[in-house]
Backbone as JSON, one array per atom type, in Angstrom:
{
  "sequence": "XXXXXXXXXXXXXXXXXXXXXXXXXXXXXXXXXXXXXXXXXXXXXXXXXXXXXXXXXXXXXXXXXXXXXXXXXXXXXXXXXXXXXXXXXXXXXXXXXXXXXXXXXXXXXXXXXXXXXXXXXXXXXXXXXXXXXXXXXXXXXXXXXXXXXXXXXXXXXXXXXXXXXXXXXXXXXXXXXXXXXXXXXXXXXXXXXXXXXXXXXXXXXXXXXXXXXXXXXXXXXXXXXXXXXXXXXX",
  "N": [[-11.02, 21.38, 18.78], [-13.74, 21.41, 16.5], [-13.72, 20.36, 13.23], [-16.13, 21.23, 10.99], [-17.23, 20.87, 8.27], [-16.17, 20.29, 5.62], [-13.69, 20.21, 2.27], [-14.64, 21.04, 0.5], [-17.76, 22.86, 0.0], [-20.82, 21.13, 0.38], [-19.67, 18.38, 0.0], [-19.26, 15.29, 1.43], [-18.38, 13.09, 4.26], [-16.96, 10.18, 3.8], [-18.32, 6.33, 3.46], [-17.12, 3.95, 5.31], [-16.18, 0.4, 5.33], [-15.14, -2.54, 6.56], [-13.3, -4.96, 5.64], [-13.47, -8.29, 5.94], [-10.52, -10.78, 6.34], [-10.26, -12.8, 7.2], [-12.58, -14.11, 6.28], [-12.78, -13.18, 3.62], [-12.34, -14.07, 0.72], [-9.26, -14.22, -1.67], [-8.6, -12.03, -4.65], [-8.76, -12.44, -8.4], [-6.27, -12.27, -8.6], [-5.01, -13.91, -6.49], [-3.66, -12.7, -4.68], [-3.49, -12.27, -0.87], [-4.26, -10.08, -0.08], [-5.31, -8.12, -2.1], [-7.99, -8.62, -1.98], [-11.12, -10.03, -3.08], [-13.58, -8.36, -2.44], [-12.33, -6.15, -2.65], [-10.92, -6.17, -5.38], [-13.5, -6.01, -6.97], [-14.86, -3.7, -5.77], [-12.52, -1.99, -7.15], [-13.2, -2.46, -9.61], [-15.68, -1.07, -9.94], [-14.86, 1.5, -9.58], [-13.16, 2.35, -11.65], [-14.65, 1.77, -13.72], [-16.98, 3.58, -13.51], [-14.92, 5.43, -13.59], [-13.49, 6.74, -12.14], [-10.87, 7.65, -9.24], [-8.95, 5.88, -7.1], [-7.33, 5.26, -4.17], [-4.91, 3.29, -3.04], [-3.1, 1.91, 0.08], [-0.65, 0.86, 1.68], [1.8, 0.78, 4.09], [4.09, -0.54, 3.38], [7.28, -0.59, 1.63], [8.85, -1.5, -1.49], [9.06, -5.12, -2.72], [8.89, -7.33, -1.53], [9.03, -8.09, 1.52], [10.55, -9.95, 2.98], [12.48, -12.68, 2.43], [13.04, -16.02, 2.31], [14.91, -19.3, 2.75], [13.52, -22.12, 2.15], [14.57, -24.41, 2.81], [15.8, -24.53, 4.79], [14.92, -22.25, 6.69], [16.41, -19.95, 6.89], [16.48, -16.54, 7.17], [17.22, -14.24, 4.55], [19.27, -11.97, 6.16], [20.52, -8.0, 7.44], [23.99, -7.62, 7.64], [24.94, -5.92, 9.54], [22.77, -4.67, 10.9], [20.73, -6.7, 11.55], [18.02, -7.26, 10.76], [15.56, -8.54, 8.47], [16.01, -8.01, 5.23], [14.9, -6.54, 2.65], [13.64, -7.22, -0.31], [13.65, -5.89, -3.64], [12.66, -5.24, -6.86], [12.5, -3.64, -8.98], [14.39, -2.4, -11.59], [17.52, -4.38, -11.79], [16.68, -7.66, -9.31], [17.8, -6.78, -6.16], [18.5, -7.03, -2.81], [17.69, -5.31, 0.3], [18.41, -2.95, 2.88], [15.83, -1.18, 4.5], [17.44, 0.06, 7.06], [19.78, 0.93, 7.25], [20.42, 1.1, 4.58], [22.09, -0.79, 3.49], [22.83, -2.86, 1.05], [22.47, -5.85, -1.54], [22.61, -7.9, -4.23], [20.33, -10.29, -5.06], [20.57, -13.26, -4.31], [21.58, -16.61, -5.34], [21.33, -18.77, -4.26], [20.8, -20.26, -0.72], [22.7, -18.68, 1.95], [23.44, -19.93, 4.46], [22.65, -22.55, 4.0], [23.12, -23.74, 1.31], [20.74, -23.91, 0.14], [18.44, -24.09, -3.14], [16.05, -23.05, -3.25], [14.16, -20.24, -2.58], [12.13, -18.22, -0.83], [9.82, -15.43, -1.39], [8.21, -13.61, 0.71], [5.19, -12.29, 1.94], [4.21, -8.51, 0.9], [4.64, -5.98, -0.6], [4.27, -2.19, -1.18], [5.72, -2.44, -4.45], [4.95, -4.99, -5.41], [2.44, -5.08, -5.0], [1.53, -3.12, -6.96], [2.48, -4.39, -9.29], [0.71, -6.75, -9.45], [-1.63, -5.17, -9.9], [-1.21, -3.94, -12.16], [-1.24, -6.25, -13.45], [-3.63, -7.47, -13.23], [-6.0, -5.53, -14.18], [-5.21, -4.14, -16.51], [-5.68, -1.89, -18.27], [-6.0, -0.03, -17.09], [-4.18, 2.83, -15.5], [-1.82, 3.05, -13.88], [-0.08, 4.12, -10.59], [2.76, 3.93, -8.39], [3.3, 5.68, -5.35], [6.25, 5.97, -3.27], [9.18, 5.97, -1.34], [10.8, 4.82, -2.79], [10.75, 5.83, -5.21], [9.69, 8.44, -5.49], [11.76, 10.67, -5.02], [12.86, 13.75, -3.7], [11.43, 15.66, -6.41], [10.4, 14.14, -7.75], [8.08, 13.18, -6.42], [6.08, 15.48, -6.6], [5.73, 15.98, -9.03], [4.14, 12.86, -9.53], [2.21, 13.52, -8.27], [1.15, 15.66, -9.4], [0.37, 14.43, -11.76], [-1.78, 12.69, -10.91], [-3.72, 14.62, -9.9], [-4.41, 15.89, -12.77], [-5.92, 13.42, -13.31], [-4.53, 11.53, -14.41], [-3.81, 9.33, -13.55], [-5.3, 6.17, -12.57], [-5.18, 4.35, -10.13], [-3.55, 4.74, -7.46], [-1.09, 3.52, -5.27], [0.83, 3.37, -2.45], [2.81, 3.93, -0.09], [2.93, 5.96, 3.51], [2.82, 8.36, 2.31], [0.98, 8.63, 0.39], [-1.41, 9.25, 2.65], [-1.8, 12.06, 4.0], [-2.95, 15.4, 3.55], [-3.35, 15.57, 0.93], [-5.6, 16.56, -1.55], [-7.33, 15.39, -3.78], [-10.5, 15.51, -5.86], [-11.54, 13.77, -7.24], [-11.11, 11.14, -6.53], [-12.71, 8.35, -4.79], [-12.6, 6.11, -3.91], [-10.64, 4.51, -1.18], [-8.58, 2.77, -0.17], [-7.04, 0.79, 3.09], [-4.87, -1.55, 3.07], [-3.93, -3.33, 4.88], [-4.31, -3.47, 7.4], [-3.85, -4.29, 9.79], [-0.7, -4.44, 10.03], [-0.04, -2.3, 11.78], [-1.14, -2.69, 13.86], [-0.17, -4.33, 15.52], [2.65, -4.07, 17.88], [5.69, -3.22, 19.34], [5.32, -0.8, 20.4], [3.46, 0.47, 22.75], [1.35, 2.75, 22.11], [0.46, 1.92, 19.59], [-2.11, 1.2, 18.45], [-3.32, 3.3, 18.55], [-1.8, 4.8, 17.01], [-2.15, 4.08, 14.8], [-5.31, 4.02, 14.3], [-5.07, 6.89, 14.0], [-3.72, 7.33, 11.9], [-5.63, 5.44, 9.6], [-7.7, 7.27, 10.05], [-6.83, 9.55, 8.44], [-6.02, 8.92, 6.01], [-8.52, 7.97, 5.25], [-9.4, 10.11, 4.62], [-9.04, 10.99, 2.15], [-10.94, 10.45, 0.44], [-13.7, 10.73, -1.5], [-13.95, 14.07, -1.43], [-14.88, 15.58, -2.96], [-17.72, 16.42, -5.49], [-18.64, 13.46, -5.61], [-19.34, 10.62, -3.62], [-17.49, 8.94, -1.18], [-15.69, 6.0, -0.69], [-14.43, 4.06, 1.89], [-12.53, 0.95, 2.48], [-11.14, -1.21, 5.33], [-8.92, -3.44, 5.35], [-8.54, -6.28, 7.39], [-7.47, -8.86, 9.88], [-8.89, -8.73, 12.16], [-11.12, -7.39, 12.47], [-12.88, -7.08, 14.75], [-11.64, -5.57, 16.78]],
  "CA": [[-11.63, 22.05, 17.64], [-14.5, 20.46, 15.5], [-14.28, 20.63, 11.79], [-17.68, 20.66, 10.38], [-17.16, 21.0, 6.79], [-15.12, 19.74, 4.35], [-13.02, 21.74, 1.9], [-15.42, 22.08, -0.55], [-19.22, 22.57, -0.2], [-21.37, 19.8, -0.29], [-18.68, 17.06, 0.07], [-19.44, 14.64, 3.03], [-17.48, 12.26, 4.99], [-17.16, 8.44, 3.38], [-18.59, 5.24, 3.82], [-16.21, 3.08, 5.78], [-16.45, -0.75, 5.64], [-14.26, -3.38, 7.17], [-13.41, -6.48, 4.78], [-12.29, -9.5, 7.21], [-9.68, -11.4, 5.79], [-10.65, -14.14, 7.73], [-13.86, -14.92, 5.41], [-13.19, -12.67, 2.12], [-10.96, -14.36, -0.37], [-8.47, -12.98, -2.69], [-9.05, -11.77, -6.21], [-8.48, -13.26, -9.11], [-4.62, -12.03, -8.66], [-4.6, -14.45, -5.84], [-2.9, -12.65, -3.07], [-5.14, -11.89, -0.09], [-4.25, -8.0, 0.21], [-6.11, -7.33, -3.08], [-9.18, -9.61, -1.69], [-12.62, -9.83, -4.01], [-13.8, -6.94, -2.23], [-11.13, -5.03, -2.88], [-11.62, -6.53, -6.81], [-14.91, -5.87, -7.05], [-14.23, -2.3, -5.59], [-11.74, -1.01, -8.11], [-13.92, -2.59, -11.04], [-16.77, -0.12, -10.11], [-14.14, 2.52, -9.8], [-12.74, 2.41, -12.72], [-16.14, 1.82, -14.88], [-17.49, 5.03, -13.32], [-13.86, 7.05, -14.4], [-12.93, 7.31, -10.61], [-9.73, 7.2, -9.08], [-8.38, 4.93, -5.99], [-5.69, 5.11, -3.34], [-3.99, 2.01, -1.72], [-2.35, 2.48, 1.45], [0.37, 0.21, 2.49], [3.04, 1.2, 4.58], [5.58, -0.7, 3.31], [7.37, 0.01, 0.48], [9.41, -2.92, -1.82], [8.29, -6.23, -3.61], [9.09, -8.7, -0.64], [9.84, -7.68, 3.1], [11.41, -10.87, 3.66], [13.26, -13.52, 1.71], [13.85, -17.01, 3.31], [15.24, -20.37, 2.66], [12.39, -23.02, 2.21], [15.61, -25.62, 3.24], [16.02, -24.15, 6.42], [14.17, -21.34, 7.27], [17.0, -18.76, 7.17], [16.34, -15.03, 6.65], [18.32, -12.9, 4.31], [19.27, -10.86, 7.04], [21.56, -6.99, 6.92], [25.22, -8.09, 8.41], [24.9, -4.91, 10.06], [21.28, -4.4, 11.52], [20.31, -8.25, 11.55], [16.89, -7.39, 10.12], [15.63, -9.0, 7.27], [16.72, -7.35, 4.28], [13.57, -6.25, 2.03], [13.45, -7.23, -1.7], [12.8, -4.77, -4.61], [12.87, -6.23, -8.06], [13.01, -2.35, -10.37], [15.74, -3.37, -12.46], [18.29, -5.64, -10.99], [16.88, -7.55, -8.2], [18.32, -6.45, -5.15], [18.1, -7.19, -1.06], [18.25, -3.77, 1.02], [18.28, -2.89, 4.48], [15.63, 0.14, 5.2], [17.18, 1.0, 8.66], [21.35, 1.7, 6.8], [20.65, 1.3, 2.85], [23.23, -1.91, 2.8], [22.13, -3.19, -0.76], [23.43, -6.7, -2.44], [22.15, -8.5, -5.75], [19.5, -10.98, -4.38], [21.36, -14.71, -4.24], [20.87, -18.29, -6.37], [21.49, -20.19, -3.22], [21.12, -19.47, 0.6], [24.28, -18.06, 2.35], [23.39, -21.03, 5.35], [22.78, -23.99, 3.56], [23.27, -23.78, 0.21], [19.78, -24.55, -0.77], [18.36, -23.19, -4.03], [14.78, -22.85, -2.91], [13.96, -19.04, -1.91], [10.85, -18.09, -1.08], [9.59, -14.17, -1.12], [7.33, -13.81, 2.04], [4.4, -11.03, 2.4], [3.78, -7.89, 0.02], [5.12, -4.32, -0.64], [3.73, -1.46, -2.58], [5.77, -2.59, -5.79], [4.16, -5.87, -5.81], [1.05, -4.43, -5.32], [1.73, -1.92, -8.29], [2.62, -5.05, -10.11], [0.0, -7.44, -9.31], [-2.52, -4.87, -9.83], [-0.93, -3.88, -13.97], [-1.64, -7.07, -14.21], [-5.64, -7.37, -13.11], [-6.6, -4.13, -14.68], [-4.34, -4.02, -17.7], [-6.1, -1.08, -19.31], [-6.05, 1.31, -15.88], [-3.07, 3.47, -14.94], [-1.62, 2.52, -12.37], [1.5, 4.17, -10.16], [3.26, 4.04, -6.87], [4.44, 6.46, -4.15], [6.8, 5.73, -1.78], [10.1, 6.85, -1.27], [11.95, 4.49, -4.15], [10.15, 6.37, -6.75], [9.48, 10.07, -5.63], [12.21, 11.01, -4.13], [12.49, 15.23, -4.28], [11.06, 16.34, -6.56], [9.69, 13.39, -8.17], [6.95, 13.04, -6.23], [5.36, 16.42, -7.31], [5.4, 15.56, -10.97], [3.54, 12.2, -9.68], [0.86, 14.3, -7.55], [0.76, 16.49, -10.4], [-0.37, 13.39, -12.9], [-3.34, 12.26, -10.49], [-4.78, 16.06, -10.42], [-4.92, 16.07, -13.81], [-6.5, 12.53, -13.64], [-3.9, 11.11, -15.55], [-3.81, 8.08, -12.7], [-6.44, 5.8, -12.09], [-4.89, 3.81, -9.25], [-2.45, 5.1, -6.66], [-0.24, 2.76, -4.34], [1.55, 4.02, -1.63], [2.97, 4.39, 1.87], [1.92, 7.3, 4.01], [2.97, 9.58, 1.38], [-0.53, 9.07, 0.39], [-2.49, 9.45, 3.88], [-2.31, 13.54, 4.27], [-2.61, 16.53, 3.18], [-3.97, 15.32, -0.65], [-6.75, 17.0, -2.09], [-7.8, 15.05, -5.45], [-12.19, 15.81, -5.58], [-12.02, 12.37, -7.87], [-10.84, 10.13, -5.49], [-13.72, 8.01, -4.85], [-12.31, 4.52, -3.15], [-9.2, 4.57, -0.62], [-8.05, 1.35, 0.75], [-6.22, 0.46, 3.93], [-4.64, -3.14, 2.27], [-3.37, -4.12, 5.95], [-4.66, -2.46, 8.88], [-2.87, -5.59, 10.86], [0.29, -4.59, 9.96], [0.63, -1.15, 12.29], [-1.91, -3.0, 14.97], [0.9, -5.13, 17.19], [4.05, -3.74, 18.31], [6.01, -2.68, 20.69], [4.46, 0.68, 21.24], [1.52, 0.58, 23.74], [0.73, 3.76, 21.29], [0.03, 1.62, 18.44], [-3.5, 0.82, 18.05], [-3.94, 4.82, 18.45], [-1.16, 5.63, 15.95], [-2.93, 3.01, 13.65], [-6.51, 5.0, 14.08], [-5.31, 8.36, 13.24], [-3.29, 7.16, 10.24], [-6.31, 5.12, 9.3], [-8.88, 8.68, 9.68], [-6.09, 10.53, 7.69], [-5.82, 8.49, 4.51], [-9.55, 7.86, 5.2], [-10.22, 11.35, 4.56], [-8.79, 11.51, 0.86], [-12.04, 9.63, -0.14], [-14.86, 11.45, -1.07], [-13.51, 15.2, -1.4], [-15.64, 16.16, -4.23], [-19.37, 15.95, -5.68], [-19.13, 12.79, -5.96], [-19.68, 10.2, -2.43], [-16.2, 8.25, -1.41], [-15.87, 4.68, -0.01], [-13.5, 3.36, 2.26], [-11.78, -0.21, 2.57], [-10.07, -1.2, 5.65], [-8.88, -5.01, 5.42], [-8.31, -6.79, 8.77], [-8.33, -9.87, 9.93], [-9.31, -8.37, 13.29], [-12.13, -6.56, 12.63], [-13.26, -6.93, 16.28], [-10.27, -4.6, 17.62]],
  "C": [[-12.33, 21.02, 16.77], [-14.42, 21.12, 13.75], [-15.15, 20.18, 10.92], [-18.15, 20.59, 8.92], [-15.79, 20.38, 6.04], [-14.61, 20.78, 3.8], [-14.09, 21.92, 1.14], [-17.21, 21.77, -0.02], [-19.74, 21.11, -0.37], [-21.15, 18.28, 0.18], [-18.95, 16.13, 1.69], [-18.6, 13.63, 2.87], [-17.57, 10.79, 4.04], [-17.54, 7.48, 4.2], [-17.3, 4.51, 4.15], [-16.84, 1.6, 5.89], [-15.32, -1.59, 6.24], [-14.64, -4.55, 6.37], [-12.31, -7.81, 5.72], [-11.6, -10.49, 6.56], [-10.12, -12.55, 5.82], [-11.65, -14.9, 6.54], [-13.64, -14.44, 3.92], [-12.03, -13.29, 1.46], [-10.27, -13.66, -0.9], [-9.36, -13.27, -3.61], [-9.06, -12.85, -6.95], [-7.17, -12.96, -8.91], [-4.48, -13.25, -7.66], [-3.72, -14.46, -4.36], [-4.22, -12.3, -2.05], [-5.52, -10.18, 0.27], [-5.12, -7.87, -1.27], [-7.34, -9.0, -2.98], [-10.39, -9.14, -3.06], [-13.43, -9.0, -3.71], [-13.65, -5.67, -2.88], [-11.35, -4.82, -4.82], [-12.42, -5.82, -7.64], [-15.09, -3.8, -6.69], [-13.69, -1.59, -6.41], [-12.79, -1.35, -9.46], [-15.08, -1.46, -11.17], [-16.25, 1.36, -10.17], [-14.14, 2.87, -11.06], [-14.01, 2.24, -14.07], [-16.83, 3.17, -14.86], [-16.37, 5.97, -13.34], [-13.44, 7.61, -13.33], [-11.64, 6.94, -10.66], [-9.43, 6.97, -7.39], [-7.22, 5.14, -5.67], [-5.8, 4.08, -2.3], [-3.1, 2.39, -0.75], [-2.04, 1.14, 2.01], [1.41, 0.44, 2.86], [4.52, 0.03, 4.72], [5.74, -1.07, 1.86], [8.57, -1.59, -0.04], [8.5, -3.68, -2.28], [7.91, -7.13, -2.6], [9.3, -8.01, 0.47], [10.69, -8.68, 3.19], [12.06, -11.84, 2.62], [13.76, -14.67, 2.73], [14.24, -18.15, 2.49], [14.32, -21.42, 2.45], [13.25, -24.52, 3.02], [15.91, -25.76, 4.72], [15.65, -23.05, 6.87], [15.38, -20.08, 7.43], [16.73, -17.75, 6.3], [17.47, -14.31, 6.02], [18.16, -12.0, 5.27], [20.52, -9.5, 6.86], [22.59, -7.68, 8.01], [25.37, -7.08, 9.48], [23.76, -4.91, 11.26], [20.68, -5.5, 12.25], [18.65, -8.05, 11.97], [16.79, -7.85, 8.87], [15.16, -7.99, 6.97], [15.37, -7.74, 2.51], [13.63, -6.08, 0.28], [12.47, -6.22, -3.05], [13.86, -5.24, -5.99], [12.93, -4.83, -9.3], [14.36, -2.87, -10.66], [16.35, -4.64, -11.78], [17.5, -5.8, -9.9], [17.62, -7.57, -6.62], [17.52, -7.04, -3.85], [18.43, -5.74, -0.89], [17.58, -4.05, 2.42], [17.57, -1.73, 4.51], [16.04, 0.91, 6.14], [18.73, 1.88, 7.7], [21.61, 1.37, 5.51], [21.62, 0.18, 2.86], [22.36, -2.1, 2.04], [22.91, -4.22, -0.94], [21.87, -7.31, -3.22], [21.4, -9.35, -4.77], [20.35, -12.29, -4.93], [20.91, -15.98, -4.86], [20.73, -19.17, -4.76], [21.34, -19.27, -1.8], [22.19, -19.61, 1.25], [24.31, -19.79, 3.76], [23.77, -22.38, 5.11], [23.2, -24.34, 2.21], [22.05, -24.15, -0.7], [19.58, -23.35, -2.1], [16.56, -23.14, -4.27], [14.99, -21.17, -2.17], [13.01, -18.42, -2.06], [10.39, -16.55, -0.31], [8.33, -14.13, -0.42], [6.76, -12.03, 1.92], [4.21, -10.03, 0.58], [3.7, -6.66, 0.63], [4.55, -3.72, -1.49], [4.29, -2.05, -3.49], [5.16, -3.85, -6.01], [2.64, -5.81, -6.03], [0.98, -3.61, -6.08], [1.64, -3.13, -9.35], [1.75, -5.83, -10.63], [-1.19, -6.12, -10.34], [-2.51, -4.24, -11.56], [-1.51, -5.1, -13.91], [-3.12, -7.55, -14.19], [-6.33, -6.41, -13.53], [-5.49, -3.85, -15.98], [-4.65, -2.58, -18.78], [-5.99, 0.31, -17.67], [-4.24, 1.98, -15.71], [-2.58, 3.49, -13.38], [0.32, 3.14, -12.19], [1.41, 4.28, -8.65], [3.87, 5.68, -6.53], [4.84, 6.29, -3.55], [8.22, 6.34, -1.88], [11.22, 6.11, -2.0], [11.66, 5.32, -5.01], [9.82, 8.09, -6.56], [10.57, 10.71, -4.76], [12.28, 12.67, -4.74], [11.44, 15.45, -5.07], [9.64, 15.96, -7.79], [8.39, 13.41, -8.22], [5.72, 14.12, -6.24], [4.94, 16.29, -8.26], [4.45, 14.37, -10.95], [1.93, 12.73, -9.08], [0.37, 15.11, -8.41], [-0.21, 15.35, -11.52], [-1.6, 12.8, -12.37], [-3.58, 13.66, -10.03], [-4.92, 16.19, -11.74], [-5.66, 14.48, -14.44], [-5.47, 11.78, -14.42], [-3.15, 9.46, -14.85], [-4.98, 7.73, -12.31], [-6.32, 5.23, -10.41], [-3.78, 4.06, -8.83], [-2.05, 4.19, -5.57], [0.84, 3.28, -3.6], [1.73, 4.13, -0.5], [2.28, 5.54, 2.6], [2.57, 8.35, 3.49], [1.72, 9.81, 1.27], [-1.22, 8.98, 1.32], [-2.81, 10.65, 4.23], [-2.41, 14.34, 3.45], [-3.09, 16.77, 1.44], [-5.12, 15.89, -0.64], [-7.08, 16.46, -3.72], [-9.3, 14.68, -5.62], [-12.14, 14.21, -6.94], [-12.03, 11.13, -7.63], [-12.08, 9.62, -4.62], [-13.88, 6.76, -4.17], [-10.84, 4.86, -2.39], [-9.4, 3.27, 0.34], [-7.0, 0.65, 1.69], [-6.07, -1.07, 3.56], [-4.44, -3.38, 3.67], [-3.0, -3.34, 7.02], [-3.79, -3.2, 10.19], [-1.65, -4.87, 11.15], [0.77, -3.01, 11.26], [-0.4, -1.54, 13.95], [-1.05, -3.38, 16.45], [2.23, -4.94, 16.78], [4.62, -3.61, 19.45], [5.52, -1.6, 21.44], [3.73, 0.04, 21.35], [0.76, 1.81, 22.37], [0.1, 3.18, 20.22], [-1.03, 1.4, 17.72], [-3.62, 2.49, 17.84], [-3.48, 5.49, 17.63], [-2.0, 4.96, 14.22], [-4.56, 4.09, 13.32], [-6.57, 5.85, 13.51], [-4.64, 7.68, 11.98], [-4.64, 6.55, 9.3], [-7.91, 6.66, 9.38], [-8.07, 9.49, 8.77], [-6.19, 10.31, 6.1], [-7.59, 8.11, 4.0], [-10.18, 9.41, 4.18], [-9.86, 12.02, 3.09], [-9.46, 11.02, 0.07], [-13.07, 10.92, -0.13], [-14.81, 13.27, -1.08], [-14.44, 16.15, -2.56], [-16.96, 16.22, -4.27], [-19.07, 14.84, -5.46], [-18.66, 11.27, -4.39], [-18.24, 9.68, -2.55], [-16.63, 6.91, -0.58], [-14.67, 4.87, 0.48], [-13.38, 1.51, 2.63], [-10.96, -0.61, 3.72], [-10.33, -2.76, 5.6], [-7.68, -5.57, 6.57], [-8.4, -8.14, 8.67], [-8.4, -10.03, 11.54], [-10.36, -7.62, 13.57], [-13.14, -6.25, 13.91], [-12.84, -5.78, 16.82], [-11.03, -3.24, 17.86]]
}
C-alpha cells in the first residue's frame, strides 16, 4: 500500500540531510551529538517559533561509568552489563535489563582509584547540555524515567499546545505524533542501532529512522531532517 498524502493537505515529505561526524564539529556545548549543524539548526528553529525533536534511543546521563586507573566498568552483579548513570536527584548507577539501582561510588570497587570517568551520552544529558545552550527555549525529555503512565500524556499534551520548544527522547518520540509545528527532527546517533548482533539491524535502523523522520514537516510549514553518522556511506 502507497500512502500518497499526508494527514493534512498540502503538507509534504521533509528535507533529509546527513551530518558526518567525521568532518562536522561539535557546538559550542562541546559534545559531538549536538554538532554545529545540529547548533545552527535549532537556532533557526527557535528564531522562527518552531519546535524540534531529538531522537536518541537511550535514555540516562551516562551509559557507562569506568575507572580511568584501570579501565573497570561499573558493571550489574547480576546481568554483568554496565550499569547506566542517571544524575535526577541522587546520582545513581542502574541496570536497564533488572532495575538493580546503587548510589554512584567515590572510588572504584577494583582498584580503589578515585578517577571516574562518565563515557558517551543519554537523553538526560542531552536535555541538560541543551538548557544550557539555549537557556531561554523550553526544553523536555521523553523516555521512560519521566513519563511513565500517565505522565507522558500531560507531556504530549504541553508540545500540542506549543508549550515545548525542544523535545528529547527515545522512540517514544518516533511514531504515531502528530504536532503540524514540528519543523526540525534529529536522529543524534544513527551509529548507535547500525552494528549488532541482529543481521536485521541496518533495516530495523531505516524504518525507525523513516518513522521519527516523518514527525517533521506535518503542517504548512516545510520540515527538515538531521541524521548524524559517522557512516554516512552505509
Amino acid at each position: 500500500l502507497s500512502l500518497r498524502e499526508r494527514a493534512r493537505a498540502g503538507a509534504v515529505l521533509p528535507s533529509v540531510s546527513l551530518v558526518d561526524l567525521r568532518r562536522v564539529g561539535p557546538g559550542p556545548g562541546g559534545n559531538k551529538l549536538l554538532s554545529l549543524s545540529l547548533y545552527r539548526a535549532l537556532e533557526r528553529v527557535l528564531a522562527e517559533r518552531g519546535q524540534a525533536i531529538l531522537f536518541l534511543n537511550r535514555r540516562g546521563f551516562a551509559p557507562s561509568v569506568l575507572c580511568e586507573s584501570c579501565g573497570k566498568i561499573c558493571e550489574c552483579p547480576s546481568c554483568a552489563v554496565a550499569l547506566t548513570l542517571h544524575r535526577v536527584g541522587r546520582p545513581r548507577l542502574t541496570c536497564h535489563y533488572c532495575d538493580y539501582s546503587t548510589v554512584l561510588p567515590d572510588t572504584c570497587a577494583a582498584c580503589g582509584g578515585r578517577s571516574l570517568a562518565e563515557e558517551g551520552a543519554g537523553t538526560e544529558r542531552i536535555e541538560s547540555l541543551l538548557v544550557s545552550l539555549f537557556p531561554n527555549a523550553r526544553v523536555a525529555r521523553l523516555d521512560r524515567d519521566v513519563a511513565a503512565g500517565r505522565k507522558s500524556e500531560r507531556l504530549l499534551d504541553r508540545m500540542r499546545k506549543r508549550e515545548i520548544d525542544i523535545l528529547v527522547g527515545t522512540q517514544m518520540v518516533t511514531k504515531g505524533h502528530d504536532f503540524p509545528n514540528v519543523t526540525l527532527v534529529v536522529v543524534l546517533n544513527a551509529d548507535q542501532g547500525l552494528f549488532s548482533t541482529d543481521f536485521r539491524a541496518s533495516e530495523r535502523l531505516a524504518q525507525t529512522i523513516v518513522q521519527v523522520a516523518g514527525r517533521a514537516g506535518r503542517g504548512e510549514r516545510a520540515g527538515e531532517v538531521l541524521i548524524q553518522t559517522e557512516y554516512p556511506e552505509h
